[in-house]
Structure formats: C-alpha cells, structure tokens
Amino acid sequence: MSPIFPCLVSVLAKYENQINVFSEFLEDLPDTDEPVWVLGECYNVKTEKTGLLSDVHSRLWFTYRKKFSPIGGTGPSSDTGWGCMLRCGQMILAQALVCSQLGRAWRWRAEGGQPEEYHRILHCFLDRKDSCYSVHQMAQMGVGEGKAVGEWYGSNTVASVVDSDITTACPHSQSQSRSDWRPLLLVIPLRLGINHINPVYIQALKECFKIPQSCGVLGGKPNLAYYFIGFVGEELIYLDPHTTQSAVESEAGSGVDDQSYHCLRSPRRMKITNLDPSVALGFFCKSEDDFDSWCNLIQQEMQMKRNLRMFELVENHPPHWPPFVPPTKPEVQTTGAEFIESSDKLFESEEEFEILNV
C-alpha cells in the first residue's frame, strides 16, 4: 500500500466536512442582481462574492458529533438524529458571543492566527460535560424541562416583546451611564402558520435579516432544524447541522483545531415557502442604544409597513399578564462559565451576557 493512502484517509477523516465541497459548488449562489442579505449585511453577488463567502464561512458551524463522552455518564455518545436543534441553538448563541467579543466585522482565517477571544468562545461549545454550552449541558438542562436525553427539540409557538420587561432583565444604572446595560441575546419563538408558513409573513421574515442586530433564525422543516442566516430573492440561506463529525479534543486554555467548525461549502438555500411555520428569531443588542434602535426598526420596517405582524412590541407589561420574573443565572462549574457568572474574568472590558427567551 502506498504510504500516501493512510495519510489521505487521515486528512479526510479530520476534515470530513470538506469531502463534498466540490459537489456543493455545483449549487452555487445564483447569478442575480438581487441583493443578498446575511445577518444585517448586504452584498451584491456579482461584485462582492468573495466578501459574501468570507462572511458565511466565518460563522461558527456546529454539527452532529460522534465519539464524545456519554451524556450524563451513561447516555448517548453521539447526537446524530436528535441534536440538530441544539446545534442550531449553539450557532445562534455563538454568533451573539462573536458579535459581543469580536464584532460583526470580524472574519475567520483558514490559515489560523485567530484571536484569543475566539478560542475562548469555541471552548464553550466543545462536546464535553464541562463546557458551558456543550450539547451535554443543553441536553441535561432539557431534562429539567421534561425533555429526555436523545429526544428531538423544536421551536416554541407564541411570543410578544415587552420593552419594560427587557429593561428589567438588562438594567443600566440610573445614576451612571447607559454603558451598564448587559449585552442581550433576544430569542423570539413564533408560529407563522398552521402546516406551512403563511405567505403574509414572508416579507416581514425577510426584513429580520436586514436589521443590524440580526442573529439569525432557528427553524427548518419537520424534524429537520436549520440555522438561517440570510436570504436572496425568495430563498433562505442557512447552515445545516446534519453532518456527523468526530468530536474535537482540546485542553482548557489551549487553541482549538477549528477547521471542522466552519463550513466552507457554498451556502445552502431553501425556498421560503418550504419553511416550517415554527421558527425562532434571534437578535443581539450589545447596548441599550442597540435595543432602542432595534425597537424603532421593528416598529417602522416590520409592523407599520406590513399587513400582518409576526409579534407584538409593547412598551409596558400588560396588567392582566402574570408578573415578569427575570431569569436567574444558573450555578455552573464549567469551562466558559465566565460568560454567565461575569465575563469580567474572561474579557476585562465586557459586561455580563443576558439571554432572554420571550
């Protein structure tokens, strides 16, 4: 046997997310004059294709993994077949963390040399029980919500956004400056139809990807979850978690072999009309000014100009609703727990990070 063959097999096993890269390019981005929107950024595919692909490739891509330590000690050692929504949830959270610590303009470089903050974020999602946002942690938290480990997850169904509740959850000191606001990841679960997405919501959904605070959309098809990051024409652009890769081993404090955490395939697309009506919208507001701007954009672009609203945006908590109780920070002893407890330990200039699922 040629000595080259085992080496080739090793390389393919290490970077198996790239095996189908050539066939994927057959389904390239369309040659169109229509703008391509990706998480608040607009591209011309004819003149800015390189920048567009760099943006898509820079998004952290979490997929099914195998050969990790059993969840709960005796549970599954792979999430293939049931963990796609958890992986999509990881992607939307990772995007918020990247925006918070590296900025929306940050781009990943395949040759390496990523900043320390990037590796610290990635460590939070490694497939082991002591990583803060690992599939192990998320699956165990699901048990507390009545979801057995290995059970498929879907989106919730209804939501509204209450301005006063968010300012309660992400307060700033009245005696100091607005910089005391905690960075906020706002997740809004919706149902936009019965069996299929109602066409009256399609334009409003597309507008979400134009908003600078956009962190993407969780959704997909029945029993298939995708992380949607943009659109072109009547097609949604998404990252697909349905690729099984081997778990990556890395010691705390060291760099991560990150090649398998970025999808270098041509962006996948799906007709909006094929979307399942259950979705969850994600928005990241680093400052209170960001949140105020988001509220204004929602009012102007999504509600005032459209016939049917996807959700309500109200200033005060309705008196007939149950009292709002801000979420409490869980007691965690995990790698990346600094993001929950106080990111001052991890990033000296940053505030605590608030996740609010309304």
Tab-separated table of C-alpha atoms in Angstrom:
chain	number	residue	atom	x	y	z
A	1	MET	CA	0.000	0.000	0.000
A	2	SER	CA	1.256	3.437	-0.864
A	3	PRO	CA	2.268	5.451	2.241
A	4	ILE	CA	0.267	8.313	0.786
A	5	PHE	CA	-3.056	6.456	1.208
A	6	PRO	CA	-3.151	6.278	5.040
A	7	CYS	CA	-2.162	9.939	5.152
A	8	LEU	CA	-5.009	10.824	2.780
A	9	VAL	CA	-7.508	8.831	4.838
A	10	SER	CA	-6.345	10.620	7.978
A	11	VAL	CA	-6.781	14.026	6.367
A	12	LEU	CA	-10.246	13.180	5.043
A	13	ALA	CA	-11.331	11.889	8.450
A	14	LYS	CA	-10.042	15.027	10.127
A	15	TYR	CA	-11.790	17.422	7.755
A	16	GLU	CA	-14.766	15.371	6.664
A	17	ASN	CA	-16.957	18.458	6.390
A	18	GLN	CA	-14.990	19.330	3.263
A	19	ILE	CA	-15.417	15.952	1.463
A	20	ASN	CA	-18.398	17.114	-0.574
A	21	VAL	CA	-17.070	20.603	-1.168
A	22	PHE	CA	-16.713	20.186	-4.942
A	23	SER	CA	-20.211	18.812	-5.481
A	24	GLU	CA	-21.627	21.552	-3.277
A	25	PHE	CA	-20.212	24.221	-5.599
A	26	LEU	CA	-22.497	22.873	-8.306
A	27	GLU	CA	-25.276	24.559	-6.356
A	28	ASP	CA	-23.549	27.918	-6.227
A	29	LEU	CA	-25.111	31.268	-5.423
A	30	PRO	CA	-27.448	32.445	-8.182
A	31	ASP	CA	-26.228	34.916	-10.774
A	32	THR	CA	-28.682	37.635	-9.819
A	33	ASP	CA	-28.933	41.383	-9.462
A	34	GLU	CA	-30.986	40.965	-6.292
A	35	PRO	CA	-29.175	41.824	-3.050
A	36	VAL	CA	-28.027	39.041	-0.740
A	37	TRP	CA	-28.628	39.744	2.946
A	38	VAL	CA	-26.603	37.978	5.660
A	39	LEU	CA	-27.169	38.911	9.299
A	40	GLY	CA	-27.699	42.606	8.637
A	41	GLU	CA	-25.078	42.913	5.884
A	42	CYS	CA	-25.995	43.434	2.206
A	43	TYR	CA	-23.968	42.021	-0.692
A	44	ASN	CA	-24.019	42.155	-4.477
A	45	VAL	CA	-23.285	38.573	-5.510
A	46	LYS	CA	-21.759	39.704	-8.828
A	47	THR	CA	-19.265	42.168	-7.388
A	48	GLU	CA	-18.896	41.143	-3.725
A	49	LYS	CA	-18.980	37.354	-3.860
A	50	THR	CA	-15.623	36.923	-2.128
A	51	GLY	CA	-16.725	39.101	0.787
A	52	LEU	CA	-20.067	37.319	0.956
A	53	LEU	CA	-18.474	33.867	1.120
A	54	SER	CA	-15.952	35.069	3.704
A	55	ASP	CA	-18.844	36.288	5.860
A	56	VAL	CA	-20.701	32.963	5.601
A	57	HIS	CA	-17.556	30.893	6.210
A	58	SER	CA	-16.777	32.945	9.321
A	59	ARG	CA	-19.955	31.842	11.087
A	60	LEU	CA	-19.337	29.108	13.661
A	61	TRP	CA	-20.845	25.873	12.317
A	62	PHE	CA	-21.962	23.290	14.853
A	63	THR	CA	-22.993	19.885	13.550
A	64	TYR	CA	-23.754	16.420	14.807
A	65	ARG	CA	-20.732	14.903	16.548
A	66	LYS	CA	-19.753	11.370	17.494
A	67	LYS	CA	-17.305	9.721	19.883
A	68	PHE	CA	-17.731	12.234	22.690
A	69	SER	CA	-18.044	11.232	26.328
A	70	PRO	CA	-21.519	9.778	27.085
A	71	ILE	CA	-24.036	12.417	28.114
A	72	GLY	CA	-24.817	12.014	31.795
A	73	GLY	CA	-22.162	9.315	32.061
A	74	THR	CA	-24.307	6.549	30.567
A	75	GLY	CA	-26.207	8.334	27.801
A	76	PRO	CA	-25.528	8.653	24.083
A	77	SER	CA	-22.041	9.444	22.781
A	78	SER	CA	-23.423	10.985	19.582
A	79	ASP	CA	-26.271	13.400	18.906
A	80	THR	CA	-26.867	12.217	15.333
A	81	GLY	CA	-30.588	12.131	14.579
A	82	TRP	CA	-31.797	14.180	17.539
A	83	GLY	CA	-29.452	17.096	18.274
A	84	CYS	CA	-29.926	19.332	15.217
A	85	MET	CA	-31.989	21.983	17.021
A	86	LEU	CA	-29.492	22.031	19.884
A	87	ARG	CA	-26.710	22.563	17.348
A	88	CYS	CA	-28.672	25.401	15.737
A	89	GLY	CA	-29.171	26.908	19.182
A	90	GLN	CA	-25.410	26.731	19.693
A	91	MET	CA	-24.871	28.549	16.403
A	92	ILE	CA	-27.185	31.449	17.227
A	93	LEU	CA	-25.625	31.800	20.690
A	94	ALA	CA	-22.107	31.619	19.262
A	95	GLN	CA	-22.985	34.345	16.766
A	96	ALA	CA	-24.090	36.604	19.625
A	97	LEU	CA	-20.860	35.929	21.521
A	98	VAL	CA	-18.771	36.642	18.428
A	99	CYS	CA	-20.609	39.941	17.910
A	100	SER	CA	-20.124	40.807	21.570
A	101	GLN	CA	-16.424	39.994	21.812
A	102	LEU	CA	-15.057	40.253	18.257
A	103	GLY	CA	-17.598	42.456	16.460
A	104	ARG	CA	-19.808	41.807	13.444
A	105	ALA	CA	-16.987	42.748	11.044
A	106	TRP	CA	-14.641	40.018	12.338
A	107	ARG	CA	-13.670	37.371	9.773
A	108	TRP	CA	-12.214	33.908	10.267
A	109	ARG	CA	-8.955	32.999	8.527
A	110	ALA	CA	-8.471	29.372	7.478
A	111	GLU	CA	-4.698	29.674	7.883
A	112	GLY	CA	-5.083	30.295	11.618
A	113	GLY	CA	-3.974	33.156	13.810
A	114	GLN	CA	-7.375	33.685	15.432
A	115	PRO	CA	-7.566	35.995	18.470
A	116	GLU	CA	-7.599	34.527	21.965
A	117	GLU	CA	-11.226	35.600	22.458
A	118	TYR	CA	-12.262	33.434	19.521
A	119	HIS	CA	-10.717	30.295	21.040
A	120	ARG	CA	-12.313	31.046	24.402
A	121	ILE	CA	-15.705	31.255	22.737
A	122	LEU	CA	-15.131	27.999	20.870
A	123	HIS	CA	-14.079	26.227	24.078
A	124	CYS	CA	-17.534	26.957	25.495
A	125	PHE	CA	-19.115	24.707	22.825
A	126	LEU	CA	-16.774	21.725	22.790
A	127	ASP	CA	-18.515	18.371	23.192
A	128	ARG	CA	-17.712	17.568	26.788
A	129	LYS	CA	-19.615	17.842	30.032
A	130	ASP	CA	-17.548	20.688	31.488
A	131	SER	CA	-18.014	23.059	28.527
A	132	CYS	CA	-20.528	25.758	29.335
A	133	TYR	CA	-22.684	25.499	26.187
A	134	SER	CA	-21.914	21.921	25.140
A	135	VAL	CA	-24.589	19.552	23.886
A	136	HIS	CA	-24.074	17.752	27.220
A	137	GLN	CA	-25.106	20.830	29.205
A	138	MET	CA	-28.024	21.660	26.907
A	139	ALA	CA	-29.379	18.105	26.904
A	140	GLN	CA	-29.160	17.900	30.696
A	141	MET	CA	-30.942	21.241	31.038
A	142	GLY	CA	-33.629	19.852	28.729
A	143	VAL	CA	-34.215	17.027	31.196
A	144	GLY	CA	-35.260	19.655	33.719
A	145	GLU	CA	-37.821	20.906	31.188
A	146	GLY	CA	-39.282	17.454	30.571
A	147	LYS	CA	-37.167	16.542	27.535
A	148	ALA	CA	-35.407	13.186	27.724
A	149	VAL	CA	-31.813	13.000	26.524
A	150	GLY	CA	-31.995	11.962	22.878
A	151	GLU	CA	-35.443	13.468	22.292
A	152	TRP	CA	-35.800	15.819	19.327
A	153	TYR	CA	-36.262	19.537	20.076
A	154	GLY	CA	-38.484	22.010	18.230
A	155	SER	CA	-39.300	25.721	18.424
A	156	ASN	CA	-41.909	27.159	20.772
A	157	THR	CA	-45.058	28.685	19.377
A	158	VAL	CA	-46.004	32.166	20.610
A	159	ALA	CA	-44.319	35.336	21.795
A	160	SER	CA	-44.503	39.060	22.305
A	161	VAL	CA	-41.792	41.507	23.309
A	162	VAL	CA	-42.343	43.797	26.284
A	163	ASP	CA	-39.970	46.766	26.398
A	164	SER	CA	-40.183	47.245	30.163
A	165	ASP	CA	-39.510	43.533	30.845
A	166	ILE	CA	-36.305	43.663	28.831
A	167	THR	CA	-35.044	46.787	30.561
A	168	THR	CA	-35.744	44.956	33.837
A	169	ALA	CA	-33.729	41.936	32.718
A	170	CYS	CA	-30.891	44.056	31.285
A	171	PRO	CA	-30.825	47.070	33.595
A	172	HIS	CA	-28.493	50.013	33.473
A	173	SER	CA	-27.698	52.138	36.487
A	174	GLN	CA	-29.879	55.234	36.562
A	175	SER	CA	-27.118	57.082	38.388
A	176	GLN	CA	-24.436	56.147	35.891
A	177	SER	CA	-24.310	55.736	32.116
A	178	ARG	CA	-26.162	53.559	29.625
A	179	SER	CA	-22.961	51.520	29.295
A	180	ASP	CA	-24.072	49.461	32.332
A	181	TRP	CA	-26.549	47.614	30.102
A	182	ARG	CA	-25.916	43.864	29.843
A	183	PRO	CA	-25.483	42.582	26.275
A	184	LEU	CA	-28.724	40.873	25.275
A	185	LEU	CA	-29.499	37.900	23.046
A	186	LEU	CA	-33.231	38.116	22.398
A	187	VAL	CA	-34.893	34.916	21.122
A	188	ILE	CA	-38.490	35.218	19.910
A	189	PRO	CA	-40.238	31.888	19.160
A	190	LEU	CA	-43.151	32.185	16.718
A	191	ARG	CA	-45.583	30.112	14.715
A	192	LEU	CA	-46.220	31.704	11.319
A	193	GLY	CA	-48.961	29.425	10.067
A	194	ILE	CA	-50.578	26.052	10.694
A	195	ASN	CA	-48.959	23.408	8.494
A	196	HIS	CA	-46.967	25.749	6.236
A	197	ILE	CA	-45.701	29.300	6.570
A	198	ASN	CA	-48.451	31.785	5.783
A	199	PRO	CA	-47.316	33.903	2.784
A	200	VAL	CA	-48.446	37.083	4.540
A	201	TYR	CA	-45.481	36.713	6.939
A	202	ILE	CA	-42.764	36.138	4.333
A	203	GLN	CA	-41.794	39.765	3.706
A	204	ALA	CA	-41.657	40.544	7.427
A	205	LEU	CA	-39.458	37.482	7.975
A	206	LYS	CA	-37.075	38.650	5.252
A	207	GLU	CA	-36.891	42.090	6.862
A	208	CYS	CA	-35.464	40.461	10.006
A	209	PHE	CA	-32.248	39.583	8.166
A	210	LYS	CA	-31.781	43.238	7.148
A	211	ILE	CA	-31.740	44.512	10.723
A	212	PRO	CA	-28.181	45.197	12.004
A	213	GLN	CA	-28.987	43.368	15.249
A	214	SER	CA	-29.981	40.184	13.387
A	215	CYS	CA	-28.531	36.994	14.873
A	216	GLY	CA	-30.348	34.654	12.508
A	217	VAL	CA	-33.421	32.457	12.673
A	218	LEU	CA	-33.941	28.938	14.018
A	219	GLY	CA	-36.317	26.793	12.003
A	220	GLY	CA	-36.382	24.323	9.139
A	221	LYS	CA	-38.654	21.506	8.078
A	222	PRO	CA	-40.477	18.906	10.211
A	223	ASN	CA	-37.806	17.132	12.287
A	224	LEU	CA	-35.019	18.972	10.435
A	225	ALA	CA	-33.609	22.087	12.094
A	226	TYR	CA	-31.504	24.663	10.248
A	227	TYR	CA	-29.787	27.915	11.228
A	228	PHE	CA	-30.934	30.573	8.760
A	229	ILE	CA	-28.528	33.473	8.313
A	230	GLY	CA	-29.934	35.393	5.354
A	231	PHE	CA	-31.827	35.366	2.089
A	232	VAL	CA	-31.598	36.101	-1.626
A	233	GLY	CA	-34.791	36.643	-3.578
A	234	GLU	CA	-37.315	34.079	-2.342
A	235	GLU	CA	-34.705	31.700	-0.912
A	236	LEU	CA	-33.316	31.475	2.612
A	237	ILE	CA	-29.588	30.915	3.200
A	238	TYR	CA	-28.768	28.511	6.004
A	239	LEU	CA	-26.150	26.442	7.809
A	240	ASP	CA	-27.042	22.764	8.034
A	241	PRO	CA	-26.071	20.803	11.176
A	242	HIS	CA	-26.874	17.408	9.602
A	243	THR	CA	-23.269	16.301	9.094
A	244	THR	CA	-21.736	13.909	11.610
A	245	GLN	CA	-18.140	14.706	12.547
A	246	SER	CA	-15.865	13.333	15.237
A	247	ALA	CA	-15.683	15.247	18.489
A	248	VAL	CA	-12.680	17.574	18.823
A	249	GLU	CA	-10.405	17.166	21.817
A	250	SER	CA	-8.766	20.234	23.311
A	251	GLU	CA	-7.360	21.157	26.690
A	252	ALA	CA	-8.668	24.196	28.537
A	253	GLY	CA	-6.546	27.240	27.811
A	254	SER	CA	-5.174	25.842	24.562
A	255	GLY	CA	-6.158	26.577	20.984
A	256	VAL	CA	-8.822	24.527	19.213
A	257	ASP	CA	-8.358	22.742	15.886
A	258	ASP	CA	-11.225	24.706	14.358
A	259	GLN	CA	-11.277	23.637	10.700
A	260	SER	CA	-14.382	21.490	11.245
A	261	TYR	CA	-16.231	24.397	12.915
A	262	HIS	CA	-16.515	26.429	9.719
A	263	CYS	CA	-18.490	25.298	6.680
A	264	LEU	CA	-16.515	26.016	3.519
A	265	ARG	CA	-19.218	24.704	1.232
A	266	SER	CA	-21.213	27.024	-0.958
A	267	PRO	CA	-24.122	28.425	1.111
A	268	ARG	CA	-27.165	26.191	1.105
A	269	ARG	CA	-30.535	27.646	0.132
A	270	MET	CA	-34.180	26.748	0.593
A	271	LYS	CA	-37.360	28.265	-0.790
A	272	ILE	CA	-39.056	30.315	1.905
A	273	THR	CA	-42.399	28.692	1.078
A	274	ASN	CA	-40.949	25.311	2.187
A	275	LEU	CA	-40.208	26.628	5.678
A	276	ASP	CA	-41.974	25.011	8.626
A	277	PRO	CA	-44.136	27.652	10.380
A	278	SER	CA	-42.404	27.159	13.764
A	279	VAL	CA	-39.394	29.485	13.949
A	280	ALA	CA	-37.410	31.467	16.489
A	281	LEU	CA	-35.994	34.883	15.631
A	282	GLY	CA	-32.663	35.925	17.158
A	283	PHE	CA	-31.384	39.462	17.762
A	284	PHE	CA	-28.300	40.686	19.604
A	285	CYS	CA	-28.248	44.082	21.318
A	286	LYS	CA	-24.873	44.912	22.824
A	287	SER	CA	-26.010	48.231	24.285
A	288	GLU	CA	-29.252	49.918	25.270
A	289	ASP	CA	-28.866	52.163	22.237
A	290	ASP	CA	-28.770	48.979	20.146
A	291	PHE	CA	-32.011	47.815	21.748
A	292	ASP	CA	-33.692	51.200	21.258
A	293	SER	CA	-32.621	51.161	17.611
A	294	TRP	CA	-33.985	47.627	17.236
A	295	CYS	CA	-37.344	48.682	18.679
A	296	ASN	CA	-37.555	51.582	16.236
A	297	LEU	CA	-36.675	49.368	13.273
A	298	ILE	CA	-39.239	46.774	14.303
A	299	GLN	CA	-41.928	49.429	14.530
A	300	GLN	CA	-41.024	51.135	11.267
A	301	GLU	CA	-39.914	48.330	8.971
A	302	MET	CA	-41.840	45.300	10.172
A	303	GLN	CA	-45.041	46.496	11.761
A	304	MET	CA	-46.074	49.845	10.268
A	305	LYS	CA	-45.454	48.768	6.647
A	306	ARG	CA	-46.827	45.226	6.786
A	307	ASN	CA	-50.390	43.963	6.820
A	308	LEU	CA	-49.826	41.288	9.443
A	309	ARG	CA	-47.468	41.436	12.418
A	310	MET	CA	-45.296	38.473	13.370
A	311	PHE	CA	-45.285	39.553	17.015
A	312	GLU	CA	-46.351	42.438	19.217
A	313	LEU	CA	-43.971	45.068	20.555
A	314	VAL	CA	-45.470	46.812	23.582
A	315	GLU	CA	-43.909	49.365	25.912
A	316	ASN	CA	-45.252	48.138	29.238
A	317	HIS	CA	-46.158	44.806	30.797
A	318	PRO	CA	-49.928	44.225	30.354
A	319	PRO	CA	-51.615	44.255	33.784
A	320	HIS	CA	-53.578	41.051	33.117
A	321	TRP	CA	-50.383	39.065	32.418
A	322	PRO	CA	-48.543	37.127	35.162
A	323	PRO	CA	-45.693	39.097	36.758
A	324	PHE	CA	-42.417	39.089	34.869
A	325	VAL	CA	-39.645	37.256	36.716
A	326	PRO	CA	-36.158	37.894	35.257
A	327	PRO	CA	-34.204	34.685	34.610
A	328	THR	CA	-31.624	33.775	37.217
A	329	LYS	CA	-28.072	32.808	36.397
A	330	PRO	CA	-27.556	29.059	36.886
A	331	GLU	CA	-24.905	27.736	39.207
A	332	VAL	CA	-22.310	26.356	36.823
A	333	GLN	CA	-18.842	24.914	37.230
A	334	THR	CA	-17.891	24.545	33.594
A	335	THR	CA	-15.405	25.750	31.032
A	336	GLY	CA	-16.756	29.055	29.772
A	337	ALA	CA	-18.857	29.679	32.882
A	338	GLU	CA	-17.285	33.119	32.968
A	339	PHE	CA	-19.733	34.110	30.214
A	340	ILE	CA	-22.577	33.543	32.690
A	341	GLU	CA	-21.076	34.490	36.035
A	342	SER	CA	-19.111	37.560	34.994
A	343	SER	CA	-17.290	37.986	31.750
A	344	ASP	CA	-15.003	40.448	33.531
A	345	LYS	CA	-12.951	37.351	34.406
A	346	LEU	CA	-12.752	36.458	30.730
A	347	PHE	CA	-12.821	39.802	28.951
A	348	GLU	CA	-11.865	42.707	31.161
A	349	SER	CA	-13.951	45.341	29.376
A	350	GLU	CA	-17.155	43.363	28.882
A	351	GLU	CA	-20.356	43.167	30.901
A	352	GLU	CA	-22.488	40.165	31.807
A	353	PHE	CA	-24.292	38.451	28.950
A	354	GLU	CA	-28.071	38.113	29.155
A	355	ILE	CA	-30.083	35.553	27.176
A	356	LEU	CA	-33.808	36.225	27.123
A	357	ASN	CA	-36.257	33.796	25.532
A	358	VAL	CA	-39.603	35.603	25.393
